[in-house]
Amino acid sequence: MTYLAKPRLHHPTLATNKVGYTRRDYEGKISTLCAGCGHDSISAAIIEACWELDIEPHRVAKLSGIGCSSKTPDYFLGASHGFNTVHGRMPSVLTGANLANRDLLYLGVSGDGDSASIGLGQFAHAMRRGVRMAYIVENNGVYGLTKGQFSATADEGSKSKKGAINTDSPVDLVAMALQLGATYVGRGFSGNKAQLVPLIKGAISHGGAAFIDVISPCVAFNNHPGSTKSYDYVREHNEAVSRIDFIHSREEISVEMTPGEVMDVRQHDGTLLRLRSLHPGYNPGDRHAAMAYMQRHQEMGEVVTGLLYVDPLATDLHTALNTSARPLNQLGPDALCPGSAALEKLNASLR
């Protein structure tokens, strides 16, 4: 539970990075997510990426919205700056913080409900404005906090825990990020740490808007009819004085893939998630080719993972607005309010 703090004692033999921190220094509170949740694997990948990049935790600002995914910043980088925003509003709050203090590294963590539904417009404008950030969506296709309804990213034809079939077309955040101008776009799988850690390291180090869609299966809502450990079976065969949900522990799903490999990953409910790792000859510098490649393999029933597109010469919102090289929150009254003469000069230049 989050009220149980992790021990602060570190073993003297723990390895440290170049700035003198151990991996433990990048951890947060104890996770309260379901056992085996892919979101915890993403948190572990973020911890590993920041440790390997030799980032001082206090230089990071982590922001999130609402949802299972948006709880996860509490589980990593406990010594960094953090802000949990209103549902779907993380991108605009992050944009304001970024404009005020460009010296921090910004990490936005969201979910498919937070970014693809109520926050879709916020997501779109953050991408097109080129806000320098690592935007990570922990994508499980369901609303985990409200009992597993389809989210906007659920594939058409997919089946819910209760057997309902999704008839809506999915929102593809990767395709939107590519179309809207993001300069670093990738997709990963929470169970493939070897691929995910480098993707996150690249996003954090990128000079513009970086987006990673991480497929992260929800272990709570894949139980199926016929199971004696399902919610329905227990409720039908148990006489209780109160109605209590129990989420059965699951083993984490992990895979190792070679470049160009296609792999069927069996989920807890027996369904298959087909992943394709990018071919070693793939060119991530062509935005239009990236969209075509992803859509072509999507029609084949495959989820393409890896670095889909990157612009090595990317610029950010500060470049577009020509803001001060010194962070705005460090400027004094004289610089922020130069007086009526400066205002008149500015107005004259606009006439």
mmCIF file of C-alpha atoms in Angstrom:
data_model
loop_
_atom_site.group_PDB
_atom_site.id
_atom_site.type_symbol
_atom_site.label_atom_id
_atom_site.label_comp_id
_atom_site.label_asym_id
_atom_site.label_seq_id
_atom_site.Cartn_x
_atom_site.Cartn_y
_atom_site.Cartn_z
ATOM 1 C CA MET A 1 0.000 0.000 0.000
ATOM 2 C CA THR A 2 1.164 3.546 -0.682
ATOM 3 C CA TYR A 3 1.138 4.379 3.013
ATOM 4 C CA LEU A 4 3.847 1.750 3.515
ATOM 5 C CA ALA A 5 7.075 3.490 2.640
ATOM 6 C CA LYS A 6 9.932 1.556 1.109
ATOM 7 C CA PRO A 7 12.987 1.224 3.347
ATOM 8 C CA ARG A 8 15.454 4.045 2.749
ATOM 9 C CA LEU A 9 18.470 1.910 3.566
ATOM 10 C CA HIS A 10 20.567 1.044 0.522
ATOM 11 C CA HIS A 11 22.936 -1.865 0.383
ATOM 12 C CA PRO A 12 26.496 -0.507 0.122
ATOM 13 C CA THR A 13 27.252 -2.655 -2.913
ATOM 14 C CA LEU A 14 24.422 -1.297 -5.085
ATOM 15 C CA ALA A 15 25.743 0.027 -8.384
ATOM 16 C CA THR A 16 25.590 3.779 -8.952
ATOM 17 C CA ASN A 17 25.429 5.778 -12.170
ATOM 18 C CA LYS A 18 27.639 8.715 -13.171
ATOM 19 C CA VAL A 19 25.736 11.164 -10.959
ATOM 20 C CA GLY A 20 26.002 8.911 -7.923
ATOM 21 C CA TYR A 21 22.478 7.461 -7.763
ATOM 22 C CA THR A 22 21.383 3.835 -7.483
ATOM 23 C CA ARG A 23 18.300 2.430 -9.200
ATOM 24 C CA ARG A 24 16.530 2.600 -5.842
ATOM 25 C CA ASP A 25 16.883 6.375 -5.924
ATOM 26 C CA TYR A 26 14.619 6.438 -8.989
ATOM 27 C CA GLU A 27 11.834 4.414 -7.403
ATOM 28 C CA GLY A 28 8.652 5.752 -5.811
ATOM 29 C CA LYS A 29 6.020 4.345 -3.491
ATOM 30 C CA ILE A 30 4.792 0.762 -3.458
ATOM 31 C CA SER A 31 2.379 0.136 -6.321
ATOM 32 C CA THR A 32 -1.296 -0.530 -5.556
ATOM 33 C CA LEU A 33 -2.063 -1.746 -9.083
ATOM 34 C CA CYS A 34 -3.177 -5.315 -9.779
ATOM 35 C CA ALA A 35 -0.480 -7.969 -9.497
ATOM 36 C CA GLY A 36 0.986 -8.549 -12.944
ATOM 37 C CA CYS A 37 -0.257 -5.220 -14.353
ATOM 38 C CA GLY A 38 1.749 -4.131 -17.374
ATOM 39 C CA HIS A 39 1.772 -0.562 -16.047
ATOM 40 C CA ASP A 40 4.218 -1.603 -13.319
ATOM 41 C CA SER A 41 6.543 -2.936 -16.014
ATOM 42 C CA ILE A 42 6.406 0.470 -17.708
ATOM 43 C CA SER A 43 7.286 2.146 -14.406
ATOM 44 C CA ALA A 44 10.253 -0.200 -14.082
ATOM 45 C CA ALA A 45 11.346 0.673 -17.621
ATOM 46 C CA ILE A 46 11.154 4.408 -16.829
ATOM 47 C CA ILE A 47 13.246 3.847 -13.698
ATOM 48 C CA GLU A 48 15.829 1.929 -15.705
ATOM 49 C CA ALA A 49 15.903 4.514 -18.495
ATOM 50 C CA CYS A 50 16.420 7.470 -16.151
ATOM 51 C CA TRP A 51 19.116 5.615 -14.210
ATOM 52 C CA GLU A 52 20.974 4.689 -17.382
ATOM 53 C CA LEU A 53 20.704 8.277 -18.698
ATOM 54 C CA ASP A 54 22.344 9.567 -15.484
ATOM 55 C CA ILE A 55 19.459 11.967 -14.897
ATOM 56 C CA GLU A 56 19.261 13.696 -11.537
ATOM 57 C CA PRO A 57 15.718 12.926 -10.285
ATOM 58 C CA HIS A 58 15.046 16.525 -9.244
ATOM 59 C CA ARG A 59 15.511 17.632 -12.861
ATOM 60 C CA VAL A 60 12.411 15.698 -13.947
ATOM 61 C CA ALA A 61 8.824 16.963 -13.879
ATOM 62 C CA LYS A 62 6.290 14.136 -14.207
ATOM 63 C CA LEU A 63 2.655 14.929 -14.955
ATOM 64 C CA SER A 64 -0.420 12.763 -15.411
ATOM 65 C CA GLY A 65 -4.196 12.891 -15.666
ATOM 66 C CA ILE A 66 -6.752 10.408 -14.296
ATOM 67 C CA GLY A 67 -6.860 6.616 -14.557
ATOM 68 C CA CYS A 68 -4.851 3.537 -13.615
ATOM 69 C CA SER A 69 -2.007 4.758 -15.829
ATOM 70 C CA SER A 70 -2.065 8.217 -14.278
ATOM 71 C CA LYS A 71 -1.484 6.716 -10.832
ATOM 72 C CA THR A 72 1.845 5.268 -11.906
ATOM 73 C CA PRO A 73 4.004 8.426 -11.530
ATOM 74 C CA ASP A 74 3.629 7.867 -7.799
ATOM 75 C CA TYR A 75 5.555 4.615 -8.258
ATOM 76 C CA PHE A 76 8.712 6.027 -9.870
ATOM 77 C CA LEU A 77 11.028 9.029 -9.453
ATOM 78 C CA GLY A 78 9.871 9.806 -5.940
ATOM 79 C CA ALA A 79 12.371 12.676 -5.671
ATOM 80 C CA SER A 80 11.191 14.453 -8.832
ATOM 81 C CA HIS A 81 8.582 17.170 -9.321
ATOM 82 C CA GLY A 82 5.077 15.787 -9.824
ATOM 83 C CA PHE A 83 1.580 17.011 -10.652
ATOM 84 C CA ASN A 84 -1.599 14.959 -11.079
ATOM 85 C CA THR A 85 -3.958 17.029 -13.222
ATOM 86 C CA VAL A 86 -7.671 16.941 -14.039
ATOM 87 C CA HIS A 87 -8.862 14.157 -16.346
ATOM 88 C CA GLY A 88 -7.418 14.632 -19.837
ATOM 89 C CA ARG A 89 -5.717 17.958 -19.049
ATOM 90 C CA MET A 90 -2.150 16.798 -18.506
ATOM 91 C CA PRO A 91 -0.807 18.154 -21.855
ATOM 92 C CA SER A 92 -1.922 21.754 -21.278
ATOM 93 C CA VAL A 93 -0.619 21.835 -17.693
ATOM 94 C CA LEU A 94 2.673 20.363 -18.899
ATOM 95 C CA THR A 95 2.839 22.959 -21.686
ATOM 96 C CA GLY A 96 2.478 25.790 -19.171
ATOM 97 C CA ALA A 97 5.113 24.319 -16.876
ATOM 98 C CA ASN A 98 7.462 23.801 -19.825
ATOM 99 C CA LEU A 99 7.098 27.420 -20.947
ATOM 100 C CA ALA A 100 7.795 28.649 -17.433
ATOM 101 C CA ASN A 101 10.853 26.461 -16.835
ATOM 102 C CA ARG A 102 12.568 24.985 -19.859
ATOM 103 C CA ASP A 103 15.423 23.603 -17.743
ATOM 104 C CA LEU A 104 13.395 20.616 -16.508
ATOM 105 C CA LEU A 105 12.884 17.330 -18.333
ATOM 106 C CA TYR A 106 9.162 16.749 -18.848
ATOM 107 C CA LEU A 107 7.572 13.321 -18.655
ATOM 108 C CA GLY A 108 3.847 13.049 -19.377
ATOM 109 C CA VAL A 109 2.197 9.751 -18.432
ATOM 110 C CA SER A 110 -1.347 9.066 -19.579
ATOM 111 C CA GLY A 111 -3.727 6.306 -20.584
ATOM 112 C CA ASP A 112 -5.932 5.448 -23.518
ATOM 113 C CA GLY A 113 -8.988 6.867 -21.746
ATOM 114 C CA ASP A 114 -7.162 9.966 -20.520
ATOM 115 C CA SER A 115 -5.616 10.783 -23.923
ATOM 116 C CA ALA A 116 -7.887 9.176 -26.534
ATOM 117 C CA SER A 117 -11.249 10.228 -25.093
ATOM 118 C CA ILE A 118 -11.643 13.270 -22.837
ATOM 119 C CA GLY A 119 -8.081 14.436 -23.511
ATOM 120 C CA LEU A 120 -7.956 13.837 -27.268
ATOM 121 C CA GLY A 121 -7.900 17.544 -28.111
ATOM 122 C CA GLN A 122 -5.220 18.196 -25.501
ATOM 123 C CA PHE A 123 -3.097 15.381 -26.927
ATOM 124 C CA ALA A 124 -3.499 16.725 -30.469
ATOM 125 C CA HIS A 125 -2.377 20.262 -29.640
ATOM 126 C CA ALA A 126 0.618 19.113 -27.576
ATOM 127 C CA MET A 127 1.814 17.099 -30.567
ATOM 128 C CA ARG A 128 1.259 19.782 -33.208
ATOM 129 C CA ARG A 129 2.852 22.526 -31.086
ATOM 130 C CA GLY A 130 5.994 20.486 -30.591
ATOM 131 C CA VAL A 131 6.101 20.717 -26.803
ATOM 132 C CA ARG A 132 9.363 19.142 -25.694
ATOM 133 C CA MET A 133 8.285 16.167 -23.639
ATOM 134 C CA ALA A 134 8.258 12.398 -23.433
ATOM 135 C CA TYR A 135 4.557 11.544 -23.735
ATOM 136 C CA ILE A 136 3.874 7.934 -22.724
ATOM 137 C CA VAL A 137 0.417 6.375 -23.091
ATOM 138 C CA GLU A 138 -0.113 3.151 -21.166
ATOM 139 C CA ASN A 139 -2.645 1.600 -23.521
ATOM 140 C CA ASN A 140 -4.837 -1.315 -22.356
ATOM 141 C CA GLY A 141 -8.017 -0.617 -24.339
ATOM 142 C CA VAL A 142 -10.315 -0.577 -21.295
ATOM 143 C CA TYR A 143 -11.389 1.731 -18.487
ATOM 144 C CA GLY A 144 -9.791 -0.172 -15.640
ATOM 145 C CA LEU A 145 -11.054 2.069 -12.831
ATOM 146 C CA THR A 146 -14.691 1.709 -13.916
ATOM 147 C CA LYS A 147 -14.890 -2.039 -14.482
ATOM 148 C CA GLY A 148 -13.438 -2.543 -17.930
ATOM 149 C CA GLN A 149 -15.628 -0.786 -20.498
ATOM 150 C CA PHE A 150 -14.150 -0.366 -23.970
ATOM 151 C CA SER A 151 -11.897 2.655 -24.334
ATOM 152 C CA ALA A 152 -11.490 4.628 -27.550
ATOM 153 C CA THR A 153 -8.421 2.575 -28.515
ATOM 154 C CA ALA A 154 -10.187 -0.805 -28.332
ATOM 155 C CA ASP A 155 -10.037 -2.578 -31.674
ATOM 156 C CA GLU A 156 -13.251 -3.025 -33.615
ATOM 157 C CA GLY A 157 -14.511 -6.561 -33.143
ATOM 158 C CA SER A 158 -12.710 -7.096 -29.818
ATOM 159 C CA LYS A 159 -14.623 -8.794 -26.981
ATOM 160 C CA SER A 160 -15.051 -7.405 -23.494
ATOM 161 C CA LYS A 161 -14.916 -9.291 -20.208
ATOM 162 C CA LYS A 162 -18.695 -9.697 -20.387
ATOM 163 C CA GLY A 163 -18.641 -10.902 -23.983
ATOM 164 C CA ALA A 164 -19.788 -7.682 -25.643
ATOM 165 C CA ILE A 165 -18.342 -6.956 -29.081
ATOM 166 C CA ASN A 166 -16.875 -3.528 -29.773
ATOM 167 C CA THR A 167 -18.465 -2.051 -32.920
ATOM 168 C CA ASP A 168 -16.596 1.287 -32.904
ATOM 169 C CA SER A 169 -13.501 2.102 -34.922
ATOM 170 C CA PRO A 170 -10.412 2.573 -32.750
ATOM 171 C CA VAL A 171 -8.525 5.819 -32.228
ATOM 172 C CA ASP A 172 -4.920 5.183 -33.274
ATOM 173 C CA LEU A 173 -2.806 7.599 -31.237
ATOM 174 C CA VAL A 174 0.369 6.608 -33.086
ATOM 175 C CA ALA A 175 -1.157 7.529 -36.447
ATOM 176 C CA MET A 176 -2.427 10.804 -34.983
ATOM 177 C CA ALA A 177 0.985 11.650 -33.529
ATOM 178 C CA LEU A 178 2.587 11.044 -36.917
ATOM 179 C CA GLN A 179 -0.010 13.132 -38.713
ATOM 180 C CA LEU A 180 0.058 15.993 -36.206
ATOM 181 C CA GLY A 181 3.820 16.509 -36.381
ATOM 182 C CA ALA A 182 5.377 14.639 -33.473
ATOM 183 C CA THR A 183 9.076 14.249 -34.181
ATOM 184 C CA TYR A 184 9.654 11.030 -32.222
ATOM 185 C CA VAL A 185 7.015 8.304 -32.423
ATOM 186 C CA GLY A 186 7.249 4.758 -31.125
ATOM 187 C CA ARG A 187 5.165 1.855 -29.917
ATOM 188 C CA GLY A 188 6.168 -0.709 -27.349
ATOM 189 C CA PHE A 189 4.863 -3.616 -25.306
ATOM 190 C CA SER A 190 5.038 -3.547 -21.524
ATOM 191 C CA GLY A 191 6.352 -7.106 -21.485
ATOM 192 C CA ASN A 192 9.323 -6.330 -23.737
ATOM 193 C CA LYS A 193 11.674 -4.372 -21.478
ATOM 194 C CA ALA A 194 14.646 -4.811 -23.783
ATOM 195 C CA GLN A 195 12.811 -2.778 -26.432
ATOM 196 C CA LEU A 196 10.922 -0.384 -24.159
ATOM 197 C CA VAL A 197 13.843 0.998 -22.156
ATOM 198 C CA PRO A 198 15.740 2.279 -25.227
ATOM 199 C CA LEU A 199 12.508 3.752 -26.627
ATOM 200 C CA ILE A 200 11.976 5.716 -23.405
ATOM 201 C CA LYS A 201 15.610 6.809 -23.273
ATOM 202 C CA GLY A 202 15.316 8.137 -26.811
ATOM 203 C CA ALA A 203 12.080 9.967 -26.006
ATOM 204 C CA ILE A 204 13.527 11.657 -22.921
ATOM 205 C CA SER A 205 16.638 12.714 -24.832
ATOM 206 C CA HIS A 206 14.703 13.951 -27.886
ATOM 207 C CA GLY A 207 14.594 17.673 -28.671
ATOM 208 C CA GLY A 208 10.886 17.922 -29.503
ATOM 209 C CA ALA A 209 7.527 16.224 -29.039
ATOM 210 C CA ALA A 210 8.176 12.527 -28.375
ATOM 211 C CA PHE A 211 5.308 10.050 -28.151
ATOM 212 C CA ILE A 212 5.315 6.372 -27.177
ATOM 213 C CA ASP A 213 2.210 4.191 -27.235
ATOM 214 C CA VAL A 214 2.814 1.213 -24.939
ATOM 215 C CA ILE A 215 0.490 -1.787 -25.219
ATOM 216 C CA SER A 216 -0.107 -2.749 -21.577
ATOM 217 C CA PRO A 217 -2.608 -5.608 -21.028
ATOM 218 C CA CYS A 218 -5.125 -5.231 -18.186
ATOM 219 C CA VAL A 219 -4.959 -8.346 -16.023
ATOM 220 C CA ALA A 220 -8.133 -7.543 -14.075
ATOM 221 C CA PHE A 221 -10.647 -7.748 -16.906
ATOM 222 C CA ASN A 222 -9.709 -10.785 -18.937
ATOM 223 C CA ASN A 223 -11.354 -13.491 -16.862
ATOM 224 C CA HIS A 224 -13.782 -15.529 -18.920
ATOM 225 C CA PRO A 225 -16.949 -17.646 -18.567
ATOM 226 C CA GLY A 226 -16.212 -21.111 -17.344
ATOM 227 C CA SER A 227 -13.427 -20.132 -14.978
ATOM 228 C CA THR A 228 -13.991 -21.078 -11.336
ATOM 229 C CA LYS A 229 -11.862 -18.084 -10.350
ATOM 230 C CA SER A 230 -13.947 -15.537 -12.293
ATOM 231 C CA TYR A 231 -15.976 -12.812 -10.591
ATOM 232 C CA ASP A 232 -19.329 -14.218 -11.802
ATOM 233 C CA TYR A 233 -18.619 -17.799 -10.726
ATOM 234 C CA VAL A 234 -17.580 -16.781 -7.200
ATOM 235 C CA ARG A 235 -20.622 -14.502 -6.788
ATOM 236 C CA GLU A 236 -23.025 -17.219 -7.949
ATOM 237 C CA HIS A 237 -21.571 -19.861 -5.637
ATOM 238 C CA ASN A 238 -20.775 -17.830 -2.563
ATOM 239 C CA GLU A 239 -23.149 -16.522 0.096
ATOM 240 C CA ALA A 240 -21.591 -13.383 1.522
ATOM 241 C CA VAL A 241 -22.779 -10.589 3.775
ATOM 242 C CA SER A 242 -21.176 -8.014 1.458
ATOM 243 C CA ARG A 243 -20.162 -7.766 -2.175
ATOM 244 C CA ILE A 244 -16.364 -7.640 -2.421
ATOM 245 C CA ASP A 245 -14.252 -7.815 -5.545
ATOM 246 C CA PHE A 246 -11.128 -9.951 -5.456
ATOM 247 C CA ILE A 247 -8.621 -9.657 -8.284
ATOM 248 C CA HIS A 248 -6.758 -12.890 -8.782
ATOM 249 C CA SER A 249 -3.000 -12.508 -9.087
ATOM 250 C CA ARG A 250 -1.563 -13.092 -12.536
ATOM 251 C CA GLU A 251 1.926 -13.687 -13.771
ATOM 252 C CA GLU A 252 3.455 -10.844 -15.790
ATOM 253 C CA ILE A 253 3.575 -11.481 -19.537
ATOM 254 C CA SER A 254 7.047 -10.911 -21.019
ATOM 255 C CA VAL A 255 8.627 -11.645 -24.381
ATOM 256 C CA GLU A 256 11.956 -11.333 -26.164
ATOM 257 C CA MET A 257 11.898 -10.569 -29.887
ATOM 258 C CA THR A 258 14.499 -10.290 -32.583
ATOM 259 C CA PRO A 259 14.277 -7.534 -35.264
ATOM 260 C CA GLY A 260 11.678 -8.366 -37.899
ATOM 261 C CA GLU A 261 10.135 -11.165 -35.847
ATOM 262 C CA VAL A 262 6.372 -11.705 -35.587
ATOM 263 C CA MET A 263 5.198 -13.211 -32.328
ATOM 264 C CA ASP A 264 1.795 -14.275 -31.020
ATOM 265 C CA VAL A 265 1.636 -13.456 -27.300
ATOM 266 C CA ARG A 266 -1.052 -15.384 -25.448
ATOM 267 C CA GLN A 267 -2.960 -13.273 -22.916
ATOM 268 C CA HIS A 268 -4.368 -14.491 -19.605
ATOM 269 C CA ASP A 269 -7.806 -15.076 -21.131
ATOM 270 C CA GLY A 270 -6.399 -17.222 -23.954
ATOM 271 C CA THR A 271 -6.592 -14.540 -26.654
ATOM 272 C CA LEU A 272 -3.570 -13.716 -28.788
ATOM 273 C CA LEU A 273 -1.824 -10.372 -29.245
ATOM 274 C CA ARG A 274 0.253 -10.432 -32.427
ATOM 275 C CA LEU A 275 3.380 -8.249 -32.286
ATOM 276 C CA ARG A 276 5.836 -7.415 -35.039
ATOM 277 C CA SER A 277 9.250 -5.981 -34.227
ATOM 278 C CA LEU A 278 10.516 -3.571 -36.855
ATOM 279 C CA HIS A 279 12.749 -5.028 -39.547
ATOM 280 C CA PRO A 280 16.450 -4.019 -39.222
ATOM 281 C CA GLY A 281 16.256 -2.336 -42.645
ATOM 282 C CA TYR A 282 13.316 -0.156 -41.649
ATOM 283 C CA ASN A 283 13.866 3.603 -42.171
ATOM 284 C CA PRO A 284 12.370 5.657 -39.295
ATOM 285 C CA GLY A 285 13.129 8.971 -41.032
ATOM 286 C CA ASP A 286 10.164 8.902 -43.433
ATOM 287 C CA ARG A 287 6.923 10.044 -41.769
ATOM 288 C CA HIS A 288 4.615 8.978 -44.631
ATOM 289 C CA ALA A 289 6.332 5.612 -45.017
ATOM 290 C CA ALA A 290 5.921 5.047 -41.274
ATOM 291 C CA MET A 291 2.168 5.592 -41.486
ATOM 292 C CA ALA A 292 1.847 3.320 -44.523
ATOM 293 C CA TYR A 293 3.982 0.600 -42.924
ATOM 294 C CA MET A 294 1.981 0.657 -39.711
ATOM 295 C CA GLN A 295 -1.392 0.593 -41.477
ATOM 296 C CA ARG A 296 -0.308 -2.172 -43.855
ATOM 297 C CA HIS A 297 0.656 -4.463 -40.999
ATOM 298 C CA GLN A 298 -2.409 -3.439 -38.999
ATOM 299 C CA GLU A 299 -4.521 -4.869 -41.813
ATOM 300 C CA MET A 300 -2.598 -8.119 -41.324
ATOM 301 C CA GLY A 301 -3.622 -8.158 -37.665
ATOM 302 C CA GLU A 302 -0.182 -7.157 -36.393
ATOM 303 C CA VAL A 303 0.786 -4.467 -33.867
ATOM 304 C CA VAL A 304 4.016 -2.863 -35.021
ATOM 305 C CA THR A 305 6.426 -2.015 -32.211
ATOM 306 C CA GLY A 306 9.706 -0.091 -32.141
ATOM 307 C CA LEU A 307 10.807 3.395 -33.148
ATOM 308 C CA LEU A 308 8.430 4.242 -35.990
ATOM 309 C CA TYR A 309 9.592 7.778 -36.795
ATOM 310 C CA VAL A 310 12.208 10.262 -35.612
ATOM 311 C CA ASP A 311 13.379 13.666 -36.796
ATOM 312 C CA PRO A 312 16.954 14.107 -35.522
ATOM 313 C CA LEU A 313 16.808 17.874 -36.155
ATOM 314 C CA ALA A 314 13.573 18.477 -34.262
ATOM 315 C CA THR A 315 12.767 21.823 -32.671
ATOM 316 C CA ASP A 316 10.314 22.582 -29.898
ATOM 317 C CA LEU A 317 7.752 25.184 -28.831
ATOM 318 C CA HIS A 318 10.404 27.448 -27.309
ATOM 319 C CA THR A 319 12.117 27.705 -30.699
ATOM 320 C CA ALA A 320 8.819 28.495 -32.412
ATOM 321 C CA LEU A 321 7.959 31.209 -29.875
ATOM 322 C CA ASN A 322 11.543 32.521 -29.647
ATOM 323 C CA THR A 323 11.368 32.546 -25.872
ATOM 324 C CA SER A 324 14.172 33.606 -23.573
ATOM 325 C CA ALA A 325 17.051 31.170 -23.179
ATOM 326 C CA ARG A 326 16.752 31.823 -19.462
ATOM 327 C CA PRO A 327 13.679 30.112 -17.947
ATOM 328 C CA LEU A 328 10.779 32.510 -17.501
ATOM 329 C CA ASN A 329 10.391 31.576 -13.847
ATOM 330 C CA GLN A 330 13.909 32.903 -13.229
ATOM 331 C CA LEU A 331 13.337 36.318 -14.804
ATOM 332 C CA GLY A 332 12.928 39.330 -12.502
ATOM 333 C CA PRO A 333 10.238 42.050 -12.574
ATOM 334 C CA ASP A 334 12.344 44.314 -14.797
ATOM 335 C CA ALA A 335 12.577 41.679 -17.521
ATOM 336 C CA LEU A 336 8.964 40.535 -17.227
ATOM 337 C CA CYS A 337 7.518 44.074 -17.055
ATOM 338 C CA PRO A 338 9.903 46.329 -19.016
ATOM 339 C CA GLY A 339 7.565 49.318 -18.861
ATOM 340 C CA SER A 340 5.326 51.417 -21.095
ATOM 341 C CA ALA A 341 8.117 52.439 -23.485
ATOM 342 C CA ALA A 342 8.851 48.818 -24.381
ATOM 343 C CA LEU A 343 5.126 48.141 -24.757
ATOM 344 C CA GLU A 344 4.691 51.088 -27.111
ATOM 345 C CA LYS A 345 7.629 49.935 -29.194
ATOM 346 C CA LEU A 346 6.113 46.437 -29.448
ATOM 347 C CA ASN A 347 2.703 47.800 -30.412
ATOM 348 C CA ALA A 348 4.274 50.056 -33.044
ATOM 349 C CA SER A 349 5.996 47.055 -34.638
ATOM 350 C CA LEU A 350 2.628 45.351 -35.057
ATOM 351 C CA ARG A 351 0.849 48.267 -36.747
#
